[in-house]
């Protein structure tokens, strides 16, 4: 699967089953699953992120930073939700 970005990407990394990228020129993070951009992305972020499960319902939480602030985003478990 190919994805054409509108802006340069500075970092690409894997958090199975996801792939993440960071664009420093736009301060945006991108999240892909099964070759598809996850709904709601890109989001604000300036660093590579991690994804963890939190809470009693095992919600997926993406943790990143934007400048000097930590951000936590709730994400869907599939790309097209």
PDB file of N, CA, C and O in Angstrom:
ATOM      1  N   UNK A   1       0.843  -1.180   0.000  1.00  0.00           N
ATOM      2  CA  UNK A   1       0.000   0.000   0.000  1.00  0.00           C
ATOM      3  C   UNK A   1       0.886   1.240   0.000  1.00  0.00           C
ATOM      4  O   UNK A   1       1.854   1.298   0.742  1.00  0.00           O
ATOM      5  N   UNK A   2       0.535   2.217  -0.815  1.00  0.00           N
ATOM      6  CA  UNK A   2       1.244   3.494  -0.853  1.00  0.00           C
ATOM      7  C   UNK A   2       0.376   4.583  -0.260  1.00  0.00           C
ATOM      8  O   UNK A   2      -0.844   4.568  -0.423  1.00  0.00           O
ATOM      9  N   UNK A   3       1.005   5.537   0.394  1.00  0.00           N
ATOM     10  CA  UNK A   3       0.303   6.710   0.911  1.00  0.00           C
ATOM     11  C   UNK A   3       1.115   7.930   0.520  1.00  0.00           C
ATOM     12  O   UNK A   3       2.316   7.992   0.808  1.00  0.00           O
ATOM     13  N   UNK A   4       0.484   8.867  -0.146  1.00  0.00           N
ATOM     14  CA  UNK A   4       1.158  10.081  -0.585  1.00  0.00           C
ATOM     15  C   UNK A   4       0.931  11.181   0.440  1.00  0.00           C
ATOM     16  O   UNK A   4      -0.189  11.653   0.614  1.00  0.00           O
ATOM     17  N   UNK A   5       1.980  11.577   1.150  1.00  0.00           N
ATOM     18  CA  UNK A   5       1.899  12.647   2.131  1.00  0.00           C
ATOM     19  C   UNK A   5       1.937  13.994   1.431  1.00  0.00           C
ATOM     20  O   UNK A   5       2.638  14.165   0.437  1.00  0.00           O
ATOM     21  N   UNK A   6       1.224  14.957   1.970  1.00  0.00           N
ATOM     22  CA  UNK A   6       1.236  16.317   1.435  1.00  0.00           C
ATOM     23  C   UNK A   6       2.457  17.092   1.935  1.00  0.00           C
ATOM     24  O   UNK A   6       2.819  18.108   1.356  1.00  0.00           O
ATOM     25  N   UNK A   7       3.081  16.611   3.012  1.00  0.00           N
ATOM     26  CA  UNK A   7       4.238  17.280   3.622  1.00  0.00           C
ATOM     27  C   UNK A   7       5.308  16.236   3.932  1.00  0.00           C
ATOM     28  O   UNK A   7       5.006  15.064   4.099  1.00  0.00           O
ATOM     29  N   UNK A   8       6.562  16.660   4.045  1.00  0.00           N
ATOM     30  CA  UNK A   8       7.633  15.712   4.367  1.00  0.00           C
ATOM     31  C   UNK A   8       7.443  15.080   5.747  1.00  0.00           C
ATOM     32  O   UNK A   8       6.949  15.726   6.669  1.00  0.00           O
ATOM     33  N   UNK A   9       7.850  13.817   5.856  1.00  0.00           N
ATOM     34  CA  UNK A   9       7.831  13.105   7.127  1.00  0.00           C
ATOM     35  C   UNK A   9       9.268  12.947   7.607  1.00  0.00           C
ATOM     36  O   UNK A   9      10.157  12.600   6.832  1.00  0.00           O
ATOM     37  N   UNK A  10       9.509  13.213   8.877  1.00  0.00           N
ATOM     38  CA  UNK A  10      10.857  13.176   9.433  1.00  0.00           C
ATOM     39  C   UNK A  10      11.189  11.875  10.147  1.00  0.00           C
ATOM     40  O   UNK A  10      12.348  11.498  10.251  1.00  0.00           O
ATOM     41  N   UNK A  11      10.167  11.206  10.669  1.00  0.00           N
ATOM     42  CA  UNK A  11      10.378   9.985  11.438  1.00  0.00           C
ATOM     43  C   UNK A  11       9.300   8.974  11.072  1.00  0.00           C
ATOM     44  O   UNK A  11       8.124   9.336  10.966  1.00  0.00           O
ATOM     45  N   UNK A  12       9.719   7.725  10.887  1.00  0.00           N
ATOM     46  CA  UNK A  12       8.788   6.617  10.653  1.00  0.00           C
ATOM     47  C   UNK A  12       9.157   5.525  11.649  1.00  0.00           C
ATOM     48  O   UNK A  12      10.331   5.205  11.827  1.00  0.00           O
ATOM     49  N   UNK A  13       8.147   4.928  12.306  1.00  0.00           N
ATOM     50  CA  UNK A  13       8.420   3.908  13.313  1.00  0.00           C
ATOM     51  C   UNK A  13       7.231   2.973  13.427  1.00  0.00           C
ATOM     52  O   UNK A  13       6.124   3.295  12.998  1.00  0.00           O
ATOM     53  N   UNK A  14       7.455   1.807  13.995  1.00  0.00           N
ATOM     54  CA  UNK A  14       6.412   0.795  14.148  1.00  0.00           C
ATOM     55  C   UNK A  14       6.042   0.612  15.607  1.00  0.00           C
ATOM     56  O   UNK A  14       6.904   0.581  16.484  1.00  0.00           O
ATOM     57  N   UNK A  15       4.742   0.512  15.834  1.00  0.00           N
ATOM     58  CA  UNK A  15       4.165   0.101  17.119  1.00  0.00           C
ATOM     59  C   UNK A  15       3.117  -0.938  16.735  1.00  0.00           C
ATOM     60  O   UNK A  15       1.947  -0.611  16.567  1.00  0.00           O
ATOM     61  N   UNK A  16       3.540  -2.195  16.508  1.00  0.00           N
ATOM     62  CA  UNK A  16       2.613  -3.195  15.962  1.00  0.00           C
ATOM     63  C   UNK A  16       1.276  -3.218  16.693  1.00  0.00           C
ATOM     64  O   UNK A  16       1.263  -3.153  17.924  1.00  0.00           O
ATOM     65  N   UNK A  17       0.165  -3.225  15.965  1.00  0.00           N
ATOM     66  CA  UNK A  17       0.020  -3.371  14.524  1.00  0.00           C
ATOM     67  C   UNK A  17      -0.015  -2.032  13.775  1.00  0.00           C
ATOM     68  O   UNK A  17      -0.513  -1.960  12.653  1.00  0.00           O
ATOM     69  N   UNK A  18       0.507  -0.977  14.372  1.00  0.00           N
ATOM     70  CA  UNK A  18       0.434   0.356  13.776  1.00  0.00           C
ATOM     71  C   UNK A  18       1.784   0.789  13.202  1.00  0.00           C
ATOM     72  O   UNK A  18       2.821   0.260  13.581  1.00  0.00           O
ATOM     73  N   UNK A  19       1.725   1.786  12.327  1.00  0.00           N
ATOM     74  CA  UNK A  19       2.908   2.505  11.855  1.00  0.00           C
ATOM     75  C   UNK A  19       2.653   3.979  12.134  1.00  0.00           C
ATOM     76  O   UNK A  19       1.564   4.491  11.856  1.00  0.00           O
ATOM     77  N   UNK A  20       3.645   4.650  12.695  1.00  0.00           N
ATOM     78  CA  UNK A  20       3.516   6.067  12.999  1.00  0.00           C
ATOM     79  C   UNK A  20       4.543   6.880  12.236  1.00  0.00           C
ATOM     80  O   UNK A  20       5.609   6.375  11.894  1.00  0.00           O
ATOM     81  N   UNK A  21       4.198   8.128  11.961  1.00  0.00           N
ATOM     82  CA  UNK A  21       5.143   9.071  11.360  1.00  0.00           C
ATOM     83  C   UNK A  21       4.996  10.413  12.049  1.00  0.00           C
ATOM     84  O   UNK A  21       3.961  10.711  12.660  1.00  0.00           O
ATOM     85  N   UNK A  22       6.054  11.231  11.942  1.00  0.00           N
ATOM     86  CA  UNK A  22       6.050  12.579  12.507  1.00  0.00           C
ATOM     87  C   UNK A  22       6.512  13.543  11.426  1.00  0.00           C
ATOM     88  O   UNK A  22       7.525  13.300  10.762  1.00  0.00           O
ATOM     89  N   UNK A  23       5.781  14.636  11.259  1.00  0.00           N
ATOM     90  CA  UNK A  23       6.187  15.718  10.365  1.00  0.00           C
ATOM     91  C   UNK A  23       6.551  16.921  11.225  1.00  0.00           C
ATOM     92  O   UNK A  23       5.671  17.577  11.799  1.00  0.00           O
ATOM     93  N   UNK A  24       7.843  17.201  11.323  1.00  0.00           N
ATOM     94  CA  UNK A  24       8.286  18.339  12.141  1.00  0.00           C
ATOM     95  C   UNK A  24       7.907  19.670  11.508  1.00  0.00           C
ATOM     96  O   UNK A  24       7.685  20.652  12.215  1.00  0.00           O
ATOM     97  N   UNK A  25       7.802  19.714  10.177  1.00  0.00           N
ATOM     98  CA  UNK A  25       7.480  20.981   9.512  1.00  0.00           C
ATOM     99  C   UNK A  25       6.052  21.439   9.791  1.00  0.00           C
ATOM    100  O   UNK A  25       5.759  22.628   9.732  1.00  0.00           O
ATOM    101  N   UNK A  26       5.161  20.490  10.120  1.00  0.00           N
ATOM    102  CA  UNK A  26       3.770  20.850  10.418  1.00  0.00           C
ATOM    103  C   UNK A  26       3.365  20.536  11.848  1.00  0.00           C
ATOM    104  O   UNK A  26       2.221  20.786  12.232  1.00  0.00           O
ATOM    105  N   UNK A  27       4.296  19.938  12.629  1.00  0.00           N
ATOM    106  CA  UNK A  27       3.990  19.527  14.011  1.00  0.00           C
ATOM    107  C   UNK A  27       2.779  18.604  14.067  1.00  0.00           C
ATOM    108  O   UNK A  27       1.888  18.751  14.898  1.00  0.00           O
ATOM    109  N   UNK A  28       2.767  17.610  13.173  1.00  0.00           N
ATOM    110  CA  UNK A  28       1.664  16.647  13.094  1.00  0.00           C
ATOM    111  C   UNK A  28       2.199  15.228  13.199  1.00  0.00           C
ATOM    112  O   UNK A  28       3.301  14.917  12.731  1.00  0.00           O
ATOM    113  N   UNK A  29       1.370  14.350  13.805  1.00  0.00           N
ATOM    114  CA  UNK A  29       1.668  12.925  13.853  1.00  0.00           C
ATOM    115  C   UNK A  29       0.613  12.192  13.041  1.00  0.00           C
ATOM    116  O   UNK A  29      -0.544  12.628  12.948  1.00  0.00           O
ATOM    117  N   UNK A  30       1.025  11.090  12.427  1.00  0.00           N
ATOM    118  CA  UNK A  30       0.149  10.271  11.599  1.00  0.00           C
ATOM    119  C   UNK A  30       0.169   8.851  12.136  1.00  0.00           C
ATOM    120  O   UNK A  30       1.219   8.361  12.569  1.00  0.00           O
ATOM    121  N   UNK A  31      -0.972   8.166  12.068  1.00  0.00           N
ATOM    122  CA  UNK A  31      -1.077   6.794  12.533  1.00  0.00           C
ATOM    123  C   UNK A  31      -1.751   5.961  11.450  1.00  0.00           C
ATOM    124  O   UNK A  31      -2.819   6.338  10.947  1.00  0.00           O
ATOM    125  N   UNK A  32      -1.110   4.839  11.102  1.00  0.00           N
ATOM    126  CA  UNK A  32      -1.623   3.944  10.070  1.00  0.00           C
ATOM    127  C   UNK A  32      -1.855   2.562  10.652  1.00  0.00           C
ATOM    128  O   UNK A  32      -1.097   2.095  11.503  1.00  0.00           O
ATOM    129  N   UNK A  33      -2.923   1.912  10.158  1.00  0.00           N
ATOM    130  CA  UNK A  33      -3.183   0.521  10.500  1.00  0.00           C
ATOM    131  C   UNK A  33      -3.618  -0.171   9.221  1.00  0.00           C
ATOM    132  O   UNK A  33      -4.481   0.344   8.498  1.00  0.00           O
ATOM    133  N   UNK A  34      -3.016  -1.305   8.925  1.00  0.00           N
ATOM    134  CA  UNK A  34      -3.318  -2.059   7.700  1.00  0.00           C
ATOM    135  C   UNK A  34      -3.187  -1.185   6.460  1.00  0.00           C
ATOM    136  O   UNK A  34      -3.984  -1.288   5.533  1.00  0.00           O
ATOM    137  N   UNK A  35      -2.206  -0.292   6.458  1.00  0.00           N
ATOM    138  CA  UNK A  35      -1.951   0.559   5.305  1.00  0.00           C
ATOM    139  C   UNK A  35      -2.888   1.736   5.139  1.00  0.00           C
ATOM    140  O   UNK A  35      -2.787   2.479   4.171  1.00  0.00           O
ATOM    141  N   UNK A  36      -3.799   1.940   6.072  1.00  0.00           N
ATOM    142  CA  UNK A  36      -4.775   3.029   5.994  1.00  0.00           C
ATOM    143  C   UNK A  36      -4.536   4.030   7.122  1.00  0.00           C
ATOM    144  O   UNK A  36      -4.250   3.636   8.257  1.00  0.00           O
ATOM    145  N   UNK A  37      -4.670   5.308   6.797  1.00  0.00           N
ATOM    146  CA  UNK A  37      -4.579   6.340   7.826  1.00  0.00           C
ATOM    147  C   UNK A  37      -5.764   6.195   8.776  1.00  0.00           C
ATOM    148  O   UNK A  37      -6.912   6.095   8.343  1.00  0.00           O
ATOM    149  N   UNK A  38      -5.485   6.128  10.072  1.00  0.00           N
ATOM    150  CA  UNK A  38      -6.541   5.980  11.072  1.00  0.00           C
ATOM    151  C   UNK A  38      -7.394   7.248  11.078  1.00  0.00           C
ATOM    152  O   UNK A  38      -6.867   8.369  11.022  1.00  0.00           O
ATOM    153  N   UNK A  39      -8.689   7.064  11.135  1.00  0.00           N
ATOM    154  CA  UNK A  39      -9.634   8.180  11.140  1.00  0.00           C
ATOM    155  C   UNK A  39      -9.283   9.156  12.256  1.00  0.00           C
ATOM    156  O   UNK A  39      -8.988   8.755  13.379  1.00  0.00           O
ATOM    157  N   UNK A  40      -9.304  10.444  11.929  1.00  0.00           N
ATOM    158  CA  UNK A  40      -9.005  11.481  12.908  1.00  0.00           C
ATOM    159  C   UNK A  40      -7.573  11.980  12.855  1.00  0.00           C
ATOM    160  O   UNK A  40      -7.230  12.950  13.516  1.00  0.00           O
ATOM    161  N   UNK A  41      -6.724  11.296  12.097  1.00  0.00           N
ATOM    162  CA  UNK A  41      -5.326  11.703  11.964  1.00  0.00           C
ATOM    163  C   UNK A  41      -5.131  12.446  10.659  1.00  0.00           C
ATOM    164  O   UNK A  41      -5.865  12.210   9.715  1.00  0.00           O
ATOM    165  N   UNK A  42      -4.163  13.365  10.619  1.00  0.00           N
ATOM    166  CA  UNK A  42      -3.106  13.638  11.575  1.00  0.00           C
ATOM    167  C   UNK A  42      -3.596  14.441  12.776  1.00  0.00           C
ATOM    168  O   UNK A  42      -4.635  15.104  12.709  1.00  0.00           O
ATOM    169  N   UNK A  43      -2.809  14.382  13.850  1.00  0.00           N
ATOM    170  CA  UNK A  43      -3.069  15.132  15.075  1.00  0.00           C
ATOM    171  C   UNK A  43      -1.826  15.926  15.443  1.00  0.00           C
ATOM    172  O   UNK A  43      -0.740  15.689  14.922  1.00  0.00           O
ATOM    173  N   UNK A  44      -1.987  16.849  16.379  1.00  0.00           N
ATOM    174  CA  UNK A  44      -0.854  17.656  16.843  1.00  0.00           C
ATOM    175  C   UNK A  44       0.139  16.778  17.590  1.00  0.00           C
ATOM    176  O   UNK A  44      -0.239  15.945  18.401  1.00  0.00           O
ATOM    177  N   UNK A  45       1.406  16.958  17.279  1.00  0.00           N
ATOM    178  CA  UNK A  45       2.466  16.237  17.956  1.00  0.00           C
ATOM    179  C   UNK A  45       3.811  16.573  17.346  1.00  0.00           C
ATOM    180  O   UNK A  45       3.896  16.837  16.145  1.00  0.00           O
ATOM    181  N   UNK A  46       4.843  16.563  18.173  1.00  0.00           N
ATOM    182  CA  UNK A  46       6.179  16.904  17.687  1.00  0.00           C
ATOM    183  C   UNK A  46       7.199  15.798  17.925  1.00  0.00           C
ATOM    184  O   UNK A  46       8.351  15.944  17.531  1.00  0.00           O
ATOM    185  N   UNK A  47       6.789  14.708  18.562  1.00  0.00           N
ATOM    186  CA  UNK A  47       7.704  13.600  18.850  1.00  0.00           C
ATOM    187  C   UNK A  47       7.069  12.268  18.483  1.00  0.00           C
ATOM    188  O   UNK A  47       5.840  12.146  18.464  1.00  0.00           O
ATOM    189  N   UNK A  48       7.900  11.242  18.227  1.00  0.00           N
ATOM    190  CA  UNK A  48       7.345   9.903  18.073  1.00  0.00           C
ATOM    191  C   UNK A  48       6.520   9.547  19.315  1.00  0.00           C
ATOM    192  O   UNK A  48       6.795  10.028  20.408  1.00  0.00           O
ATOM    193  N   UNK A  49       5.529   8.717  19.125  1.00  0.00           N
ATOM    194  CA  UNK A  49       4.573   8.436  20.196  1.00  0.00           C
ATOM    195  C   UNK A  49       4.584   6.969  20.565  1.00  0.00           C
ATOM    196  O   UNK A  49       5.186   6.138  19.897  1.00  0.00           O
ATOM    197  N   UNK A  50       3.894   6.670  21.645  1.00  0.00           N
ATOM    198  CA  UNK A  50       3.666   5.299  22.065  1.00  0.00           C
ATOM    199  C   UNK A  50       2.160   5.094  22.201  1.00  0.00           C
ATOM    200  O   UNK A  50       1.403   6.052  22.322  1.00  0.00           O
ATOM    201  N   UNK A  51       1.745   3.835  22.171  1.00  0.00           N
ATOM    202  CA  UNK A  51       0.331   3.492  22.342  1.00  0.00           C
ATOM    203  C   UNK A  51       0.248   2.476  23.461  1.00  0.00           C
ATOM    204  O   UNK A  51       1.002   1.501  23.492  1.00  0.00           O
ATOM    205  N   UNK A  52      -0.676   2.699  24.379  1.00  0.00           N
ATOM    206  CA  UNK A  52      -0.863   1.797  25.505  1.00  0.00           C
ATOM    207  C   UNK A  52      -2.348   1.582  25.739  1.00  0.00           C
ATOM    208  O   UNK A  52      -3.174   2.321  25.232  1.00  0.00           O
ATOM    209  N   UNK A  53      -2.679   0.558  26.489  1.00  0.00           N
ATOM    210  CA  UNK A  53      -4.071   0.291  26.869  1.00  0.00           C
ATOM    211  C   UNK A  53      -4.268   0.751  28.302  1.00  0.00           C
ATOM    212  O   UNK A  53      -3.456   0.427  29.179  1.00  0.00           O
ATOM    213  N   UNK A  54      -5.324   1.497  28.542  1.00  0.00           N
ATOM    214  CA  UNK A  54      -5.621   2.011  29.876  1.00  0.00           C
ATOM    215  C   UNK A  54      -7.072   1.754  30.242  1.00  0.00           C
ATOM    216  O   UNK A  54      -7.930   1.622  29.378  1.00  0.00           O
ATOM    217  N   UNK A  55      -7.334   1.748  31.520  1.00  0.00           N
ATOM    218  CA  UNK A  55      -8.707   1.659  32.005  1.00  0.00           C
ATOM    219  C   UNK A  55      -9.242   0.244  31.992  1.00  0.00           C
ATOM    220  O   UNK A  55      -8.613  -0.696  31.520  1.00  0.00           O
ATOM    221  N   UNK A  56     -10.442   0.121  32.516  1.00  0.00           N
ATOM    222  CA  UNK A  56     -11.079  -1.188  32.618  1.00  0.00           C
ATOM    223  C   UNK A  56     -11.531  -1.727  31.270  1.00  0.00           C
ATOM    224  O   UNK A  56     -11.731  -2.917  31.118  1.00  0.00           O
ATOM    225  N   UNK A  57     -11.702  -0.843  30.290  1.00  0.00           N
ATOM    226  CA  UNK A  57     -12.151  -1.267  28.961  1.00  0.00           C
ATOM    227  C   UNK A  57     -10.973  -1.418  27.990  1.00  0.00           C
ATOM    228  O   UNK A  57     -11.171  -1.600  26.802  1.00  0.00           O
ATOM    229  N   UNK A  58      -9.744  -1.319  28.506  1.00  0.00           N
ATOM    230  CA  UNK A  58      -8.540  -1.417  27.684  1.00  0.00           C
ATOM    231  C   UNK A  58      -8.567  -0.468  26.496  1.00  0.00           C
ATOM    232  O   UNK A  58      -8.242  -0.841  25.376  1.00  0.00           O
ATOM    233  N   UNK A  59      -8.967   0.773  26.742  1.00  0.00           N
ATOM    234  CA  UNK A  59      -8.970   1.772  25.686  1.00  0.00           C
ATOM    235  C   UNK A  59      -7.544   2.016  25.217  1.00  0.00           C
ATOM    236  O   UNK A  59      -6.620   2.055  26.022  1.00  0.00           O
ATOM    237  N   UNK A  60      -7.380   2.182  23.906  1.00  0.00           N
ATOM    238  CA  UNK A  60      -6.068   2.490  23.343  1.00  0.00           C
ATOM    239  C   UNK A  60      -5.810   3.984  23.497  1.00  0.00           C
ATOM    240  O   UNK A  60      -6.613   4.813  23.080  1.00  0.00           O
ATOM    241  N   UNK A  61      -4.675   4.326  24.118  1.00  0.00           N
ATOM    242  CA  UNK A  61      -4.286   5.713  24.341  1.00  0.00           C
ATOM    243  C   UNK A  61      -2.941   5.957  23.672  1.00  0.00           C
ATOM    244  O   UNK A  61      -1.982   5.212  23.896  1.00  0.00           O
ATOM    245  N   UNK A  62      -2.880   6.979  22.843  1.00  0.00           N
ATOM    246  CA  UNK A  62      -1.641   7.394  22.187  1.00  0.00           C
ATOM    247  C   UNK A  62      -1.062   8.536  23.001  1.00  0.00           C
ATOM    248  O   UNK A  62      -1.766   9.497  23.311  1.00  0.00           O
ATOM    249  N   UNK A  63       0.210   8.430  23.358  1.00  0.00           N
ATOM    250  CA  UNK A  63       0.872   9.449  24.170  1.00  0.00           C
ATOM    251  C   UNK A  63       2.011  10.054  23.368  1.00  0.00           C
ATOM    252  O   UNK A  63       2.866   9.330  22.841  1.00  0.00           O
ATOM    253  N   UNK A  64       2.000  11.383  23.271  1.00  0.00           N
ATOM    254  CA  UNK A  64       3.030  12.110  22.534  1.00  0.00           C
ATOM    255  C   UNK A  64       3.277  13.441  23.227  1.00  0.00           C
ATOM    256  O   UNK A  64       2.735  13.697  24.303  1.00  0.00           O
ATOM    257  N   UNK A  65       4.080  14.261  22.612  1.00  0.00           N
ATOM    258  CA  UNK A  65       4.324  15.610  23.131  1.00  0.00           C
ATOM    259  C   UNK A  65       4.153  16.607  22.002  1.00  0.00           C
ATOM    260  O   UNK A  65       4.337  16.279  20.827  1.00  0.00           O
ATOM    261  N   UNK A  66       3.782  17.808  22.383  1.00  0.00           N
ATOM    262  CA  UNK A  66       3.712  18.943  21.459  1.00  0.00           C
ATOM    263  C   UNK A  66       4.406  20.085  22.177  1.00  0.00           C
ATOM    264  O   UNK A  66       3.907  20.569  23.197  1.00  0.00           O
ATOM    265  N   UNK A  67       5.580  20.443  21.686  1.00  0.00           N
ATOM    266  CA  UNK A  67       6.433  21.421  22.363  1.00  0.00           C
ATOM    267  C   UNK A  67       6.686  20.960  23.793  1.00  0.00           C
ATOM    268  O   UNK A  67       7.227  19.890  23.994  1.00  0.00           O
ATOM    269  N   UNK A  68       6.232  21.707  24.804  1.00  0.00           N
ATOM    270  CA  UNK A  68       6.520  21.337  26.192  1.00  0.00           C
ATOM    271  C   UNK A  68       5.303  20.755  26.914  1.00  0.00           C
ATOM    272  O   UNK A  68       5.239  20.758  28.134  1.00  0.00           O
ATOM    273  N   UNK A  69       4.336  20.218  26.154  1.00  0.00           N
ATOM    274  CA  UNK A  69       3.113  19.665  26.729  1.00  0.00           C
ATOM    275  C   UNK A  69       2.950  18.199  26.322  1.00  0.00           C
ATOM    276  O   UNK A  69       3.205  17.844  25.174  1.00  0.00           O
ATOM    277  N   UNK A  70       2.547  17.356  27.261  1.00  0.00           N
ATOM    278  CA  UNK A  70       2.253  15.957  26.965  1.00  0.00           C
ATOM    279  C   UNK A  70       0.796  15.847  26.545  1.00  0.00           C
ATOM    280  O   UNK A  70      -0.089  16.431  27.178  1.00  0.00           O
ATOM    281  N   UNK A  71       0.555  15.114  25.466  1.00  0.00           N
ATOM    282  CA  UNK A  71      -0.798  14.888  24.958  1.00  0.00           C
ATOM    283  C   UNK A  71      -1.123  13.411  25.046  1.00  0.00           C
ATOM    284  O   UNK A  71      -0.274  12.563  24.772  1.00  0.00           O
ATOM    285  N   UNK A  72      -2.360  13.092  25.402  1.00  0.00           N
ATOM    286  CA  UNK A  72      -2.863  11.716  25.390  1.00  0.00           C
ATOM    287  C   UNK A  72      -4.146  11.708  24.574  1.00  0.00           C
ATOM    288  O   UNK A  72      -5.093  12.428  24.887  1.00  0.00           O
ATOM    289  N   UNK A  73      -4.147  10.933  23.503  1.00  0.00           N
ATOM    290  CA  UNK A  73      -5.299  10.835  22.609  1.00  0.00           C
ATOM    291  C   UNK A  73      -5.909   9.443  22.709  1.00  0.00           C
ATOM    292  O   UNK A  73      -5.183   8.444  22.676  1.00  0.00           O
ATOM    293  N   UNK A  74      -7.219   9.352  22.786  1.00  0.00           N
ATOM    294  CA  UNK A  74      -7.905   8.059  22.712  1.00  0.00           C
ATOM    295  C   UNK A  74      -8.042   7.723  21.238  1.00  0.00           C
ATOM    296  O   UNK A  74      -8.446   8.558  20.440  1.00  0.00           O
ATOM    297  N   UNK A  75      -7.686   6.492  20.856  1.00  0.00           N
ATOM    298  CA  UNK A  75      -7.784   6.103  19.452  1.00  0.00           C
ATOM    299  C   UNK A  75      -8.687   4.892  19.296  1.00  0.00           C
ATOM    300  O   UNK A  75      -8.832   4.079  20.213  1.00  0.00           O
ATOM    301  N   UNK A  76      -9.281   4.781  18.114  1.00  0.00           N
ATOM    302  CA  UNK A  76     -10.063   3.585  17.771  1.00  0.00           C
ATOM    303  C   UNK A  76      -9.113   2.464  17.449  1.00  0.00           C
ATOM    304  O   UNK A  76      -7.992   2.684  16.999  1.00  0.00           O
ATOM    305  N   UNK A  77      -9.593   1.240  17.598  1.00  0.00           N
ATOM    306  CA  UNK A  77      -8.724   0.092  17.358  1.00  0.00           C
ATOM    307  C   UNK A  77      -8.638  -0.306  15.897  1.00  0.00           C
ATOM    308  O   UNK A  77      -7.834  -1.130  15.531  1.00  0.00           O
ATOM    309  N   UNK A  78      -9.476   0.286  15.034  1.00  0.00           N
ATOM    310  CA  UNK A  78      -9.380  -0.023  13.613  1.00  0.00           C
ATOM    311  C   UNK A  78      -9.318   1.276  12.821  1.00  0.00           C
ATOM    312  O   UNK A  78      -9.817   2.302  13.240  1.00  0.00           O
ATOM    313  N   UNK A  79      -8.730   1.195  11.652  1.00  0.00           N
ATOM    314  CA  UNK A  79      -8.446   2.397  10.862  1.00  0.00           C
ATOM    315  C   UNK A  79      -9.700   3.098  10.359  1.00  0.00           C
ATOM    316  O   UNK A  79      -9.709   4.306  10.237  1.00  0.00           O
ATOM    317  N   UNK A  80     -10.743   2.380  10.070  1.00  0.00           N
ATOM    318  CA  UNK A  80     -11.884   3.006   9.408  1.00  0.00           C
ATOM    319  C   UNK A  80     -13.068   3.272  10.329  1.00  0.00           C
ATOM    320  O   UNK A  80     -14.163   3.522   9.860  1.00  0.00           O
ATOM    321  N   UNK A  81     -12.869   3.229  11.620  1.00  0.00           N
ATOM    322  CA  UNK A  81     -13.978   3.534  12.537  1.00  0.00           C
ATOM    323  C   UNK A  81     -14.141   5.009  12.716  1.00  0.00           C
ATOM    324  O   UNK A  81     -13.257   5.780  12.592  1.00  0.00           O
TER     325      UNK A  81
END
